[in-house]
Amino acid sequence: MTSSVTLERHKYDVLIIGAGGAGLRAAVEAREAGLSVAIICKSLFGKAHTVMAEGGAAASMGNVNDNDSWMVHFRDTMRGGKFLNHYRMAELHAKEAPDRIWELEMWGALFDRTKEGKISQRNFGGHEYPRLAHVGDRTGLEIIRTMQQKIVQLQQKDGREFGDMEAKIKVFAECTITEILKENGKISGAYGYWRETGAEVLFEAPAVVIATGGVGKTFKITSNSWEGTGDGHALALKAGANLVDMEFLQFHPTGMVWPPSVRGILVTESVRGEGGILTNSEGERFMFKYIPDVFKDKYADNEAEADRWYEDQDNNRRPPELLPRDEVARAINSEVKAGRGTEHGGVFLDVSKRIPAEVIKKRLPSMWHQFYELAGVDITKEAMEVGPTCHYVMGGVEVDPDSAAAIGVPGLFAAGEVAGGMHGSNRLGGNSLTDLLVFGRRAGAGAAEYVKNNGANPVSDAAIKSAADRIEAPFSRAGGENSYSLHAELQEVTHNLVGIIRTRVELEKAIEMIADIRARSKNVAVSGGRKFNPGFHLAFDLDNMLLVAESTAKSALLREESRGGHTRDDFPGMNPKWRQLNQIASFDGDKVNIKSQALPAIRKELFDLFDIHELEKYMTPEEIAKGGSN
Amino acid sequence: MARKLNLRIWRGDSTDGGLKDVQVDVNEGEVVLDVIHRVQATQMGDLAVRWNCKAGKCGSCSMEINGKPRLACMTQVASFDENETITITPLRAFPIIKDLVADVSFNYKKAMEIPAYEPPKNLAPGEARMEQIDVERSQEFRKCIECFLCQNTCHVIRDHEENKKSFAGPRFFIRIAELDMHPLDILKNRKRTAQEEHGLGMCNITKCCTEVCPEHIRITDNAIIPMKERVVDIKYDPARMFAGLLKREKRN
Amino acid sequence: MSGVFSPTRANIKERTLRTDKWWLEPAITFGVLFSFVIYATFRAFEGANYYKDHLISPFYSPCLSEACVPEATIFGWTPVSAQIFNFALSPALIILIFPLGFRMTCYYYRKAYYRAFWLSPPACAVAEPHTKYTGETRAPLILQNAHRWFFYAGLVFNVFLTYDAIISFKSVEGEWGHMSVGTVVLLVSSTLLWFYSLSCHTCRHTIGGRLKHFSAHPVRYKLWTWVSALNHKHQQFAWYSLAGVAFADIYVRQVATGAWTNFYFF
């Protein structure tokens, strides 16, 4: 129990929750606008999930191919998102990405270079030109470190001016926010606890930027770290903001499901391209059963022909293992559900029996090395156990594109993976890192502007008391539920019923089961004390994940089509009518409600960037006839 | 497939603590972090441990395993004998918080003391031109995932608490080297401050930092020794001494 | 108590929990280096058995003292008196400071003997016994920064020892164009010394490492990449060249005392 007399209190102009790429970029912007900034992160400073991004940061600098421009990048992004993107976000992103990359260079980032000494750019799926600025395969690390060091630079400057490096910008590491506080309908601050001591802490600030990243830990198999528990999504929902299009999650069909040391890690498509085959627990090469009619003339229906393809691609049809991602995922999903999966809920992917070990090591060096080093799995000798893995959430807080302000909550801003709209129904590789930078900066600027126009908004004792009571609750319950097992149960439900392939029946069942787990989570009790107690920490994360799972399941139930990161087995194919609608989730204090809302119509000059025949695939004839919004 | 594994895990906090024996299931291909998670989920719900990515990329799960500073996510259980008891303790160079979690704030304080990158005046964004061969040396140091295993193993501070105030440690020597070798950085006095303020001279190059680096950064050979040599350039170089250049260099 | 037993650290009573043979490497280093020092000291003071039939021991080359056997000197050049303050000085004692200094200040040997002799630390993550530590910040260890001076001196020595190896292509009678086992021994020893010197960290720094922009100095960059490749193996060269020099001296001594006969190939 913390009385309001001894409660640790901090006052800042802007509070930033999350210290990944977006949060740090927002912090820099807000500080440079002259405001005082607190950065809060659940982990140590610099450990955010951004470090995991390997490929690069997409920006149309045109260093490798000067035909590239923001218009081409914009087109690629809209196509990738199947035109469900908020056009304005895609536009801002494409236009501002190059400046954000160059700016990093001014802060000390060292990207790989072209021969002319410019920033090198590489090709990536869905991008028409080589566009990804990169540093080997650790681009995310470079970006986060650069911004970390930029913040140190700002602190050193403050140190010279105010005699205290932390006078105007301070990092609060290993601190969890449990509630965003409002007074009179506007943001007033946030409440949370130090992970180290369990002591409670109040931050008073008229503006809060949420930059908490993704939701992967809601699922059993994920490439996300423990932090990806949808905190920001849930905090925003509870503060009265909306989540947009939470049904869109990026899954990869072949992630490792076993052993646990590599669970969730992606197995690239090239493993199948090099001759890897998928088999079920009965040893059957099952993909032949799952070739859709439209692909019959392109894919081999027997093993002999499929095997010949690797040698002679002109006279044979491709092996069915190389079907599009969603088809492969659907097939794996069906096999596992029919009881022919491995004991860990995947199928086997094997290259070892078909290709000599030296060839595998030569053609798939990083794959071989990664699994060997992390798990002792030698893919040249044994089969991998794979299944769909959750990678990225496209959905998120509904924001105003220009200021990153959360719709409906004055003073609240959101940027990065936690914000929705930018990527539509599917994100292109490389767009995430620049998304963080572009909208992180805009959120920082938006918050600064808001603070200048709205003064401090003091937190009331009543708000503090209710937030404090919530933190105390798990300790005062006896017996009760264990947060670890409830989390495992939730992951089982989402993995099986809200995963990569969905149906009405399963989603309805999932919604019921999630509600049940939520009811039981009210009885979670925690053993041990407050000091760095992971069981206690998980109790709050669990609450957030339950809200996220509910939003996803309910949005997915409503969207009766398949598009990008949302596949309905009972509604295959895209439906132009659904393209005009976003699913908006809101929270009434008890449950999540979903409503459909019209997507903002694309501006005429952006509409005109596309070939009309391409648009016909996505839009209704009426929309085409209108030709954009103005 | 599962077998039993004997662990000794240090539990406690700054007031007291000790090694506790635990027996836990282990499966083929698991790393030490997996086993710790199983202990946490089944036997010690409040066992404190830091971790994030579980893929060797974030540097959070630093601890000491059988006395060696390592990342728990990169240490395979299979690398030990089957009936060997594995001893797991927190980092021993830093103050303890609880169980396997140590207070590494020392490193963040040191990070704030290293003068930031200083780009050339009048260089507009987008105009920078750097050759790949000129950025490669610094890029090696930027691979650092800040697991602080080098800081933890360095005897200068591990064995001598009192040196912490005057010694930045290997992680920050590579930061200084990175900036001194950065083709565009214009701050001139990095060599001198490395020696006089950040404790470069305290290092007796026993290379433990290099030995424990999970990113295989050649900390000693590529950063610390080159920095020591650069310090010799401005402070102890014979040719310069004879030429009487030393005084003039002091301005830098 | 400071260090890992400080009150703020996790309470663990062991100096280390390492279960591997961490003491083996420092023990071997200690054994080998100590033996070498004993042998080298004995040889340095011996003042005899360092020259025989155009073979000169590296411990005594260049032989600059009036006490040197005339054949061992460089064209009879003996600038140093045989006695200093009435103390008979072995010719080795005049010059050994240079190769000794080079090795003492070498970045690799520093690691080796700080660990093996000073136990500072004995091995990684093994608590050291000292209560105070100031590293190389003050006298005498600040003199380690003189490595570069010794590096330059070492290069001069390498020239002399290479010259000695060339001289050994003479027959006993002084005729050129002959070759003995002794020739091979001196050649190998002097070649290893070149590798040891060229792979040295100071060499790597001087040749190119000190540059900020490699792209502006393509030749030095190329040289730097070569030296860097050698530098990877500096530790090995340090040991090989030490063994090479020691064996060359043993060989010459054995030949000089008549214990071994220097076999001539042609």
PDB file of N, CA and C in Angstrom, chain B residues 216-251:
ATOM      1  N   HIS B 216      31.364 -11.474 -30.349  1.00  0.00           N
ATOM      2  CA  HIS B 216      32.725 -11.698 -30.851  1.00  0.00           C
ATOM      3  C   HIS B 216      33.389 -10.418 -31.347  1.00  0.00           C
ATOM      4  N   ILE B 217      33.099  -9.323 -30.690  1.00  0.00           N
ATOM      5  CA  ILE B 217      33.800  -8.074 -31.006  1.00  0.00           C
ATOM      6  C   ILE B 217      35.204  -8.201 -30.430  1.00  0.00           C
ATOM      7  N   ARG B 218      36.221  -7.872 -31.224  1.00  0.00           N
ATOM      8  CA  ARG B 218      37.593  -8.009 -30.735  1.00  0.00           C
ATOM      9  C   ARG B 218      37.952  -6.747 -29.954  1.00  0.00           C
ATOM     10  N   ILE B 219      37.365  -6.683 -28.774  1.00  0.00           N
ATOM     11  CA  ILE B 219      37.424  -5.463 -27.963  1.00  0.00           C
ATOM     12  C   ILE B 219      38.863  -5.027 -27.709  1.00  0.00           C
ATOM     13  N   THR B 220      39.697  -5.958 -27.271  1.00  0.00           N
ATOM     14  CA  THR B 220      41.055  -5.588 -26.884  1.00  0.00           C
ATOM     15  C   THR B 220      41.905  -5.240 -28.111  1.00  0.00           C
ATOM     16  N   ASP B 221      41.923  -6.139 -29.076  1.00  0.00           N
ATOM     17  CA  ASP B 221      42.802  -5.937 -30.231  1.00  0.00           C
ATOM     18  C   ASP B 221      42.367  -4.773 -31.114  1.00  0.00           C
ATOM     19  N   ASN B 222      41.056  -4.624 -31.286  1.00  0.00           N
ATOM     20  CA  ASN B 222      40.593  -3.640 -32.258  1.00  0.00           C
ATOM     21  C   ASN B 222      40.189  -2.297 -31.657  1.00  0.00           C
ATOM     22  N   ALA B 223      39.959  -2.261 -30.362  1.00  0.00           N
ATOM     23  CA  ALA B 223      39.536  -0.988 -29.768  1.00  0.00           C
ATOM     24  C   ALA B 223      40.488  -0.518 -28.686  1.00  0.00           C
ATOM     25  N   ILE B 224      40.720  -1.335 -27.668  1.00  0.00           N
ATOM     26  CA  ILE B 224      41.479  -0.844 -26.520  1.00  0.00           C
ATOM     27  C   ILE B 224      42.942  -0.614 -26.893  1.00  0.00           C
ATOM     28  N   ILE B 225      43.566  -1.599 -27.534  1.00  0.00           N
ATOM     29  CA  ILE B 225      44.977  -1.425 -27.879  1.00  0.00           C
ATOM     30  C   ILE B 225      45.158  -0.284 -28.899  1.00  0.00           C
ATOM     31  N   PRO B 226      44.347  -0.241 -29.967  1.00  0.00           N
ATOM     32  CA  PRO B 226      44.473   0.922 -30.859  1.00  0.00           C
ATOM     33  C   PRO B 226      44.293   2.254 -30.133  1.00  0.00           C
ATOM     34  N   MET B 227      43.380   2.300 -29.156  1.00  0.00           N
ATOM     35  CA  MET B 227      43.230   3.549 -28.407  1.00  0.00           C
ATOM     36  C   MET B 227      44.475   3.824 -27.567  1.00  0.00           C
ATOM     37  N   LYS B 228      45.033   2.775 -26.954  1.00  0.00           N
ATOM     38  CA  LYS B 228      46.261   2.967 -26.181  1.00  0.00           C
ATOM     39  C   LYS B 228      47.371   3.479 -27.099  1.00  0.00           C
ATOM     40  N   GLU B 229      47.420   2.932 -28.309  1.00  0.00           N
ATOM     41  CA  GLU B 229      48.435   3.381 -29.263  1.00  0.00           C
ATOM     42  C   GLU B 229      48.192   4.833 -29.680  1.00  0.00           C
ATOM     43  N   ARG B 230      46.934   5.199 -29.821  1.00  0.00           N
ATOM     44  CA  ARG B 230      46.630   6.582 -30.183  1.00  0.00           C
ATOM     45  C   ARG B 230      47.016   7.527 -29.047  1.00  0.00           C
ATOM     46  N   VAL B 231      46.868   7.040 -27.824  1.00  0.00           N
ATOM     47  CA  VAL B 231      47.305   7.848 -26.680  1.00  0.00           C
ATOM     48  C   VAL B 231      48.829   7.998 -26.710  1.00  0.00           C
ATOM     49  N   VAL B 232      49.515   6.901 -27.044  1.00  0.00           N
ATOM     50  CA  VAL B 232      50.978   6.986 -27.168  1.00  0.00           C
ATOM     51  C   VAL B 232      51.338   8.031 -28.209  1.00  0.00           C
ATOM     52  N   ASP B 233      50.591   8.041 -29.321  1.00  0.00           N
ATOM     53  CA  ASP B 233      50.833   9.044 -30.369  1.00  0.00           C
ATOM     54  C   ASP B 233      50.927  10.456 -29.802  1.00  0.00           C
ATOM     55  N   ILE B 234      49.988  10.779 -28.937  1.00  0.00           N
ATOM     56  CA  ILE B 234      49.958  12.176 -28.480  1.00  0.00           C
ATOM     57  C   ILE B 234      50.713  12.394 -27.178  1.00  0.00           C
ATOM     58  N   LYS B 235      51.021  11.317 -26.455  1.00  0.00           N
ATOM     59  CA  LYS B 235      51.657  11.538 -25.156  1.00  0.00           C
ATOM     60  C   LYS B 235      53.055  10.957 -25.029  1.00  0.00           C
ATOM     61  N   TYR B 236      53.327   9.832 -25.692  1.00  0.00           N
ATOM     62  CA  TYR B 236      54.597   9.151 -25.408  1.00  0.00           C
ATOM     63  C   TYR B 236      55.384   8.774 -26.654  1.00  0.00           C
ATOM     64  N   ASP B 237      55.004   9.297 -27.798  1.00  0.00           N
ATOM     65  CA  ASP B 237      55.679   8.849 -29.023  1.00  0.00           C
ATOM     66  C   ASP B 237      57.114   9.385 -29.083  1.00  0.00           C
ATOM     67  N   PRO B 238      58.118   8.501 -29.330  1.00  0.00           N
ATOM     68  CA  PRO B 238      59.517   8.940 -29.340  1.00  0.00           C
ATOM     69  C   PRO B 238      59.782  10.021 -30.376  1.00  0.00           C
ATOM     70  N   ALA B 239      59.342   9.789 -31.595  1.00  0.00           N
ATOM     71  CA  ALA B 239      59.620  10.755 -32.651  1.00  0.00           C
ATOM     72  C   ALA B 239      59.067  12.124 -32.295  1.00  0.00           C
ATOM     73  N   ARG B 240      57.824  12.122 -31.821  1.00  0.00           N
ATOM     74  CA  ARG B 240      57.207  13.394 -31.472  1.00  0.00           C
ATOM     75  C   ARG B 240      57.879  14.041 -30.265  1.00  0.00           C
ATOM     76  N   MET B 241      58.307  13.204 -29.347  1.00  0.00           N
ATOM     77  CA  MET B 241      58.985  13.750 -28.178  1.00  0.00           C
ATOM     78  C   MET B 241      60.227  14.485 -28.609  1.00  0.00           C
ATOM     79  N   PHE B 242      61.006  13.814 -29.463  1.00  0.00           N
ATOM     80  CA  PHE B 242      62.243  14.449 -29.890  1.00  0.00           C
ATOM     81  C   PHE B 242      61.947  15.694 -30.695  1.00  0.00           C
ATOM     82  N   ALA B 243      60.926  15.648 -31.465  1.00  0.00           N
ATOM     83  CA  ALA B 243      60.619  16.810 -32.293  1.00  0.00           C
ATOM     84  C   ALA B 243      59.958  17.917 -31.481  1.00  0.00           C
ATOM     85  N   GLY B 244      59.707  17.616 -30.209  1.00  0.00           N
ATOM     86  CA  GLY B 244      59.126  18.650 -29.353  1.00  0.00           C
ATOM     87  C   GLY B 244      57.696  18.999 -29.731  1.00  0.00           C
ATOM     88  N   LEU B 245      57.049  18.034 -30.376  1.00  0.00           N
ATOM     89  CA  LEU B 245      55.682  18.303 -30.819  1.00  0.00           C
ATOM     90  C   LEU B 245      54.663  18.146 -29.697  1.00  0.00           C
ATOM     91  N   LEU B 246      55.168  17.525 -28.628  1.00  0.00           N
ATOM     92  CA  LEU B 246      54.239  17.135 -27.596  1.00  0.00           C
ATOM     93  C   LEU B 246      53.429  18.298 -27.048  1.00  0.00           C
ATOM     94  N   LYS B 247      54.119  19.417 -26.869  1.00  0.00           N
ATOM     95  CA  LYS B 247      53.427  20.564 -26.282  1.00  0.00           C
ATOM     96  C   LYS B 247      52.320  21.050 -27.175  1.00  0.00           C
ATOM     97  N   ARG B 248      52.635  21.062 -28.452  1.00  0.00           N
ATOM     98  CA  ARG B 248      51.637  21.567 -29.389  1.00  0.00           C
ATOM     99  C   ARG B 248      50.396  20.655 -29.418  1.00  0.00           C
ATOM    100  N   GLU B 249      50.634  19.347 -29.293  1.00  0.00           N
ATOM    101  CA  GLU B 249      49.526  18.397 -29.338  1.00  0.00           C
ATOM    102  C   GLU B 249      48.539  18.601 -28.191  1.00  0.00           C
ATOM    103  N   LYS B 250      49.049  19.161 -27.113  1.00  0.00           N
ATOM    104  CA  LYS B 250      48.209  19.277 -25.913  1.00  0.00           C
ATOM    105  C   LYS B 250      46.952  20.088 -26.164  1.00  0.00           C
ATOM    106  N   ARG B 251      47.049  20.957 -27.130  1.00  0.00           N
ATOM    107  CA  ARG B 251      45.879  21.764 -27.420  1.00  0.00           C
ATOM    108  C   ARG B 251      44.729  20.903 -27.965  1.00  0.00           C
TER     109      ARG B 251
END
